[in-house]
């Protein structure tokens, strides 16, 4: 055995303690989110008793929760006043659903991952897939809230304008398909921005389509949005000016088949917008904090989802631009380029 370098060991143990804390704290984030603790604390500095009174919770629990949050650096503690507070930056991350930095819903995703762990452990042995629809329902809401932050602040403002001629067409009145739309956050945002266009959301998961219909009602766009349970390879309609796949192409068993169907249903000058998790092409370039989150999600959610479907290509959430381009070329697309990127997303544009 190689000699142990004590300094390296100490550093690594330090990293592991931080990670143990983060893992334990995920459950506390979920509790804070569910009980409205972050949102209440965003109003003003509070003692545990004040926060408990404001949220209808028990002071002793809240005191312990706040102490853990302060140790995590998620809230600030003032030893003089004995009050806890959210700094503006912490409030943007935990308390303001509409902020460009909101991450407060991630506890739902972590809970789903732990609840579904036995299925994934068994799948490691069998090699079989675990479908998106087989996951704990927390995953669907958690995913909606996690992606909403990016979509709300980038989709209409940056991503659509980065596509050739698409905004003009949407303003005039375009026919749009949002394939693998999930809870339809992207569909509703586009429908709000472009009332002259018609939006068709498709997803193979019936519960998600039901949720998407409710979101469209709530967003006031039900009159020009239509949702239908359908797979990416067989959804109906043709002559779409724009077809979108938001964070879902890699979840599909046959992304080449799906993209080929997109190509068939596009108008001759139509655009295929592919939004995927941000990744570089080589594994060694994804060994960073974002890659860590996405490889973990890919192991627990995306790769099993793809393996559950026909072909089971299992691109994984870190496929990268080159591999995604290959998929699109195999499907018959010839003009493919990266239109935009954010730390979380890669935005590709493909045309026939
Ligand atoms: C990570 S979620 C993204 C949902 C949504 N686009 C969003 O960004 O919030 C992946 C979605 O792809 C859907 N999906 C997976 N395979 C599919 C397929 N073959 N056909 C249609 N939808 C599919 C799932 O049901 C799920 O809603």
Coordinates of C-alpha atoms and ligand atoms in Angstrom, one line a residue:
X1 CA 0.0 0.0 0.0
X2 CA 1.1 3.6 -0.8
X3 CA 2.2 5.6 2.2
X4 CA -0.5 7.9 3.6
X5 CA 0.1 11.6 3.4
X6 CA -1.3 12.9 6.7
X7 CA -1.9 16.4 5.3
X8 CA -3.8 15.1 2.3
X9 CA -5.9 12.9 4.6
X10 CA -6.7 15.8 6.9
X11 CA -7.8 17.9 4.0
X12 CA -10.0 15.1 2.6
X13 CA -11.6 14.5 6.0
X14 CA -12.3 18.2 6.1
X15 CA -14.0 18.0 2.7
X16 CA -16.0 15.0 3.9
X17 CA -17.2 16.8 7.0
X18 CA -18.4 19.7 4.9
X19 CA -20.2 17.2 2.6
X20 CA -21.8 15.3 5.5
X21 CA -23.1 18.6 6.8
X22 CA -24.5 19.5 3.3
X23 CA -26.2 16.1 3.0
X24 CA -27.8 16.3 6.5
X25 CA -28.8 19.9 5.9
X26 CA -30.7 19.1 2.7
X27 CA -33.5 17.7 4.9
X28 CA -33.5 20.9 6.9
X29 CA -33.8 23.0 3.7
X30 CA -36.8 20.9 2.8
X31 CA -38.4 21.6 6.2
X32 CA -37.6 25.3 6.0
X33 CA -39.2 25.4 2.5
X34 CA -42.3 23.4 3.5
X35 CA -43.0 25.4 6.7
X36 CA -42.2 28.8 5.2
X37 CA -39.4 29.4 7.6
X38 CA -37.1 31.1 5.1
X39 CA -39.8 33.2 3.6
X40 CA -40.9 34.5 7.1
X41 CA -37.3 35.1 8.2
X42 CA -36.7 37.1 5.0
X43 CA -38.9 39.8 6.4
X44 CA -36.7 40.8 9.4
X45 CA -34.2 39.4 12.0
X46 CA -35.9 37.2 14.5
X47 CA -35.4 35.1 17.6
X48 CA -36.4 31.5 17.4
X49 CA -39.5 32.3 19.4
X50 CA -40.5 35.1 17.0
X51 CA -40.0 32.9 13.9
X52 CA -41.9 30.1 15.5
X53 CA -44.8 32.4 16.4
X54 CA -44.8 33.8 12.9
X55 CA -45.0 30.4 11.2
X56 CA -47.1 28.4 13.7
X57 CA -44.3 26.1 14.6
X58 CA -42.7 24.9 17.9
X59 CA -39.9 27.2 19.3
X60 CA -37.6 24.4 20.4
X61 CA -37.5 22.8 16.9
X62 CA -37.1 26.2 15.3
X63 CA -34.2 27.1 17.6
X64 CA -32.3 23.9 16.6
X65 CA -33.1 24.4 12.9
X66 CA -31.8 28.0 13.0
X67 CA -28.6 26.9 14.8
X68 CA -28.0 24.3 12.1
X69 CA -28.8 26.9 9.4
X70 CA -26.4 29.4 10.9
X71 CA -23.6 26.7 11.1
X72 CA -24.2 26.0 7.5
X73 CA -23.9 29.6 6.5
X74 CA -27.5 29.6 5.2
X75 CA -28.7 32.2 7.7
X76 CA -26.8 34.8 9.8
X77 CA -26.7 34.8 13.6
X78 CA -26.1 38.0 15.6
X79 CA -24.7 37.0 19.0
X80 CA -25.5 40.4 20.5
X81 CA -29.2 40.5 19.7
X82 CA -29.5 36.7 19.6
X83 CA -31.5 37.1 16.4
X84 CA -31.2 35.2 13.2
X85 CA -31.6 36.8 9.8
X86 CA -31.3 36.2 6.1
X87 CA -28.8 38.4 4.3
X88 CA -30.2 39.7 0.9
X89 CA -28.1 37.1 -0.9
X90 CA -29.4 34.2 1.3
X91 CA -33.0 35.5 0.8
X92 CA -32.6 35.4 -3.0
X93 CA -31.5 31.8 -2.8
X94 CA -34.0 30.5 -0.2
X95 CA -37.0 32.9 0.1
X96 CA -37.7 34.5 -3.3
X97 CA -39.1 32.1 -5.8
X98 CA -38.9 34.7 -8.5
X99 CA -35.2 35.6 -8.0
X100 CA -32.6 34.6 -10.6
X101 CA -30.7 32.8 -7.8
X102 CA -33.6 30.8 -6.2
X103 CA -32.5 27.2 -5.3
X104 CA -34.9 26.7 -2.4
X105 CA -36.8 23.8 -4.0
X106 CA -33.8 21.5 -4.2
X107 CA -34.8 19.6 -1.0
X108 CA -37.7 18.1 -3.0
X109 CA -35.3 16.6 -5.5
X110 CA -33.0 15.3 -2.8
X111 CA -35.9 13.7 -1.0
X112 CA -37.1 11.9 -4.2
X113 CA -33.5 10.6 -4.8
X114 CA -33.4 9.1 -1.3
X115 CA -36.9 7.7 -1.5
X116 CA -36.1 6.1 -4.8
X117 CA -32.6 4.8 -3.8
X118 CA -33.8 1.2 -3.3
X119 CA -35.1 1.0 -6.9
X120 CA -31.9 2.5 -8.3
X121 CA -29.7 0.1 -6.2
X122 CA -31.7 -2.8 -7.5
X123 CA -31.3 -1.4 -11.1
X124 CA -27.5 -1.3 -10.6
X125 CA -27.7 -5.1 -10.2
X126 CA -30.3 -5.9 -12.9
X127 CA -29.2 -3.3 -15.4
X128 CA -32.8 -2.4 -16.1
X129 CA -34.2 1.1 -16.2
X130 CA -36.3 3.1 -13.8
X131 CA -38.8 5.3 -15.6
X132 CA -39.3 9.0 -15.0
X133 CA -42.9 8.1 -14.0
X134 CA -41.7 5.6 -11.4
X135 CA -40.1 8.2 -9.2
X136 CA -41.4 9.7 -6.1
X137 CA -43.7 12.6 -6.9
X138 CA -41.5 15.1 -5.1
X139 CA -39.2 14.8 -8.1
X140 CA -41.7 16.3 -10.5
X141 CA -42.3 19.4 -8.3
X142 CA -38.7 19.7 -7.4
X143 CA -37.6 19.6 -11.0
X144 CA -40.2 22.2 -11.9
X145 CA -39.0 24.6 -9.3
X146 CA -35.3 24.0 -10.0
X147 CA -35.6 24.6 -13.8
X148 CA -38.1 27.4 -13.4
X149 CA -35.4 29.7 -12.1
X150 CA -33.3 29.4 -15.3
X151 CA -36.3 29.4 -17.7
X152 CA -37.9 32.4 -16.0
X153 CA -34.8 34.5 -16.4
X154 CA -33.3 33.3 -19.6
X155 CA -35.8 31.6 -22.0
X156 CA -37.7 34.6 -23.3
X157 CA -35.0 37.2 -22.5
X158 CA -32.0 35.4 -24.1
X159 CA -32.5 31.9 -25.5
X160 CA -35.4 32.6 -27.9
X161 CA -33.7 35.8 -29.2
X162 CA -30.5 33.8 -29.9
X163 CA -32.4 31.7 -32.4
X164 CA -32.5 32.8 -36.1
X165 CA -35.8 34.5 -36.8
X166 CA -37.8 32.8 -34.1
X167 CA -38.9 35.8 -32.1
X168 CA -40.3 37.5 -35.2
X169 CA -42.2 34.3 -36.0
X170 CA -43.5 34.0 -32.4
X171 CA -44.7 37.6 -32.4
X172 CA -46.6 37.0 -35.7
X173 CA -48.1 33.8 -34.5
X174 CA -46.2 30.5 -34.6
X175 CA -47.1 26.9 -34.0
X176 CA -44.9 25.6 -31.2
X177 CA -44.4 22.1 -29.7
X178 CA -42.8 21.7 -26.2
X179 CA -41.9 18.0 -26.2
X180 CA -41.2 16.4 -22.8
X181 CA -42.8 19.5 -21.3
X182 CA -43.2 18.1 -17.8
X183 CA -45.2 20.6 -15.7
X184 CA -45.1 23.0 -18.6
X185 CA -43.2 25.8 -17.0
X186 CA -41.4 26.6 -20.3
X187 CA -44.6 26.3 -22.3
X188 CA -46.4 28.8 -20.0
X189 CA -43.6 31.3 -20.0
X190 CA -43.4 31.3 -23.8
X191 CA -47.2 31.4 -24.0
X192 CA -47.3 34.5 -21.7
X193 CA -44.7 36.3 -23.8
X194 CA -46.3 35.4 -27.2
X195 CA -50.1 35.5 -27.1
X196 CA -50.4 35.3 -30.9
X197 CA -48.7 31.9 -31.0
X198 CA -50.2 28.4 -30.2
X199 CA -48.4 26.1 -27.9
X200 CA -48.7 22.3 -27.7
X201 CA -47.1 20.6 -24.7
X202 CA -46.4 16.9 -25.0
X203 CA -45.1 14.5 -22.3
X204 CA -45.5 10.7 -21.9
X205 CA -46.2 11.1 -18.2
X206 CA -50.0 11.7 -17.6
X207 CA -49.6 13.3 -14.1
X208 CA -47.2 15.9 -15.5
X209 CA -49.6 16.8 -18.3
X210 CA -52.3 17.2 -15.8
X211 CA -50.1 19.5 -13.8
X212 CA -49.1 21.4 -16.9
X213 CA -52.8 22.1 -17.7
X214 CA -53.3 23.5 -14.2
X215 CA -50.1 25.7 -14.5
X216 CA -51.5 27.1 -17.8
X217 CA -54.8 28.0 -16.2
X218 CA -53.0 29.7 -13.3
X219 CA -50.8 31.6 -15.7
X220 CA -53.8 32.8 -17.7
X221 CA -52.6 31.1 -21.0
X222 CA -55.0 28.2 -21.2
X223 CA -56.7 29.7 -24.3
X224 CA -53.6 29.2 -26.5
X225 CA -51.9 26.2 -24.9
X226 CA -52.9 22.6 -25.4
X227 CA -51.5 19.6 -23.6
X228 CA -51.6 16.0 -24.5
X229 CA -50.0 12.8 -23.2
X230 CA -47.7 11.7 -26.1
X231 CA -44.2 10.3 -26.5
X232 CA -41.5 12.3 -28.3
X233 CA -41.5 9.8 -31.1
X234 CA -45.2 9.8 -31.9
X235 CA -46.7 13.2 -30.8
X236 CA -49.2 14.5 -33.3
X237 CA -49.2 17.5 -35.6
X238 CA -47.0 18.9 -38.3
X239 CA -45.8 22.2 -39.7
X240 CA -44.4 23.3 -36.3
X241 CA -42.4 26.5 -36.6
X242 CA -40.6 25.8 -33.4
X243 CA -40.2 22.5 -31.5
X244 CA -38.5 22.6 -28.1
X245 CA -37.0 19.9 -25.8
X246 CA -36.2 21.4 -22.4
X247 CA -33.9 19.3 -20.2
X248 CA -35.4 16.0 -21.5
X249 CA -33.7 14.8 -24.7
X250 CA -31.1 12.9 -22.6
X251 CA -33.8 11.3 -20.5
X252 CA -35.3 9.6 -23.5
X253 CA -34.5 6.1 -24.5
X254 CA -34.2 6.9 -28.2
X255 CA -33.2 10.6 -28.5
X256 CA -32.2 9.9 -32.2
X257 CA -35.6 8.6 -32.9
X258 CA -37.2 11.5 -31.0
X259 CA -35.1 14.1 -32.9
X260 CA -36.0 12.4 -36.2
X261 CA -39.7 12.7 -35.4
X262 CA -39.1 16.4 -34.5
X263 CA -37.5 16.9 -37.9
X264 CA -40.5 15.3 -39.6
X265 CA -43.0 17.5 -37.8
X266 CA -41.1 20.8 -38.3
X267 CA -42.1 23.3 -41.0
X268 CA -39.4 23.4 -43.7
X269 CA -37.8 26.5 -42.2
X270 CA -38.7 25.5 -38.6
X271 CA -36.3 25.5 -35.6
X272 CA -35.5 22.8 -33.1
X273 CA -34.5 24.2 -29.8
X274 CA -32.6 21.8 -27.5
X275 CA -32.0 22.9 -23.9
X276 CA -29.8 20.4 -22.0
X277 CA -27.8 20.5 -18.8
X278 CA -24.6 22.4 -19.2
X279 CA -21.6 20.0 -19.8
X280 CA -18.3 20.1 -21.6
X281 CA -17.5 17.2 -24.0
X282 CA -14.9 15.4 -21.9
X283 CA -15.4 13.8 -18.5
X284 CA -12.3 15.4 -17.1
X285 CA -13.7 18.9 -17.9
X286 CA -16.9 18.1 -16.0
X287 CA -15.3 17.2 -12.7
X288 CA -16.5 20.4 -11.0
X289 CA -19.3 21.4 -8.7
X290 CA -22.0 21.7 -11.4
X291 CA -20.8 18.4 -13.0
X292 CA -21.1 16.8 -9.6
X293 CA -24.7 17.8 -9.2
X294 CA -25.6 16.7 -12.7
X295 CA -23.6 13.4 -12.7
X296 CA -25.4 12.5 -9.4
X297 CA -28.8 13.4 -10.8
X298 CA -27.9 11.5 -14.0
X299 CA -27.0 8.4 -12.0
X300 CA -30.2 8.5 -9.9
X301 CA -32.7 9.9 -12.5
X302 CA -31.7 10.5 -16.1
X303 CA -29.7 7.4 -17.0
X304 CA -32.3 5.0 -15.4
X305 CA -35.1 6.9 -17.2
X306 CA -33.4 6.4 -20.6
X307 CA -32.6 2.8 -19.9
X308 CA -36.3 2.2 -19.1
X309 CA -37.3 3.1 -22.7
X310 CA -36.8 1.5 -26.1
X311 CA -33.2 1.7 -27.4
X312 CA -32.0 2.9 -24.0
X313 CA -29.2 5.0 -25.4
X314 CA -28.6 6.5 -21.9
X315 CA -26.8 9.7 -23.0
X316 CA -26.6 10.8 -19.4
X317 CA -27.1 14.4 -18.2
X318 CA -23.5 15.3 -19.1
X319 CA -23.5 14.4 -22.8
X320 CA -22.0 17.7 -24.0
X321 CA -22.3 19.6 -27.2
X322 CA -20.3 17.2 -29.4
X323 CA -22.3 14.1 -28.4
X324 CA -25.7 16.0 -28.7
X325 CA -24.6 17.2 -32.1
X326 CA -23.9 13.6 -33.2
X327 CA -27.5 12.6 -32.1
X328 CA -29.0 15.5 -34.0
X329 CA -27.0 14.7 -37.2
X330 CA -28.0 11.0 -37.0
X331 CA -31.6 12.2 -36.8
X332 CA -31.0 14.1 -40.1
X333 CA -30.4 17.7 -38.9
X334 CA -27.6 19.4 -40.8
X335 CA -27.4 22.9 -39.4
X336 CA -26.6 22.7 -35.7
X337 CA -25.0 25.2 -33.4
X338 CA -24.7 26.3 -29.8
X339 CA -27.0 29.4 -29.5
X340 CA -26.3 30.2 -25.9
X341 CA -25.2 28.8 -22.5
X342 CA -25.6 29.5 -18.8
X343 CA -23.8 27.8 -15.9
X344 CA -26.7 25.3 -15.8
X345 CA -27.7 25.0 -19.4
X346 CA -26.5 24.4 -22.9
X347 CA -28.8 25.8 -25.6
X348 CA -28.5 24.3 -29.1
X349 CA -30.4 25.2 -32.3
X350 CA -30.9 22.7 -35.1
X351 CA -32.5 23.2 -38.5
X352 CA -33.2 20.8 -41.3
Ligands
LIG1 C1 -36.2 16.4 -16.4 S1 -37.8 16.4 -16.9 C2 -38.0 18.0 -17.7 C3 -39.4 18.4 -17.8 C4 -39.6 19.8 -18.4 N1 -39.2 19.9 -19.8 C5 -38.9 20.9 -17.6 O1 -37.8 21.4 -18.1 O2 -39.3 21.2 -16.5 C6 -37.9 15.2 -18.3 C7 -39.2 15.1 -18.9 O3 -39.2 14.3 -20.1 C8 -40.3 13.4 -20.1 N2 -40.0 12.3 -21.0 C9 -39.1 11.3 -20.8 N3 -39.1 10.5 -21.8 C10 -40.0 10.9 -22.7 C11 -40.5 10.5 -24.0 N4 -39.9 9.4 -24.5 N5 -41.5 11.1 -24.6 C12 -42.0 12.2 -24.0 N6 -41.6 12.7 -22.8 C13 -40.6 12.1 -22.2 C14 -40.5 13.1 -18.7 O4 -41.8 12.6 -18.4 C15 -40.2 14.4 -18.0 O5 -41.4 15.2 -17.8

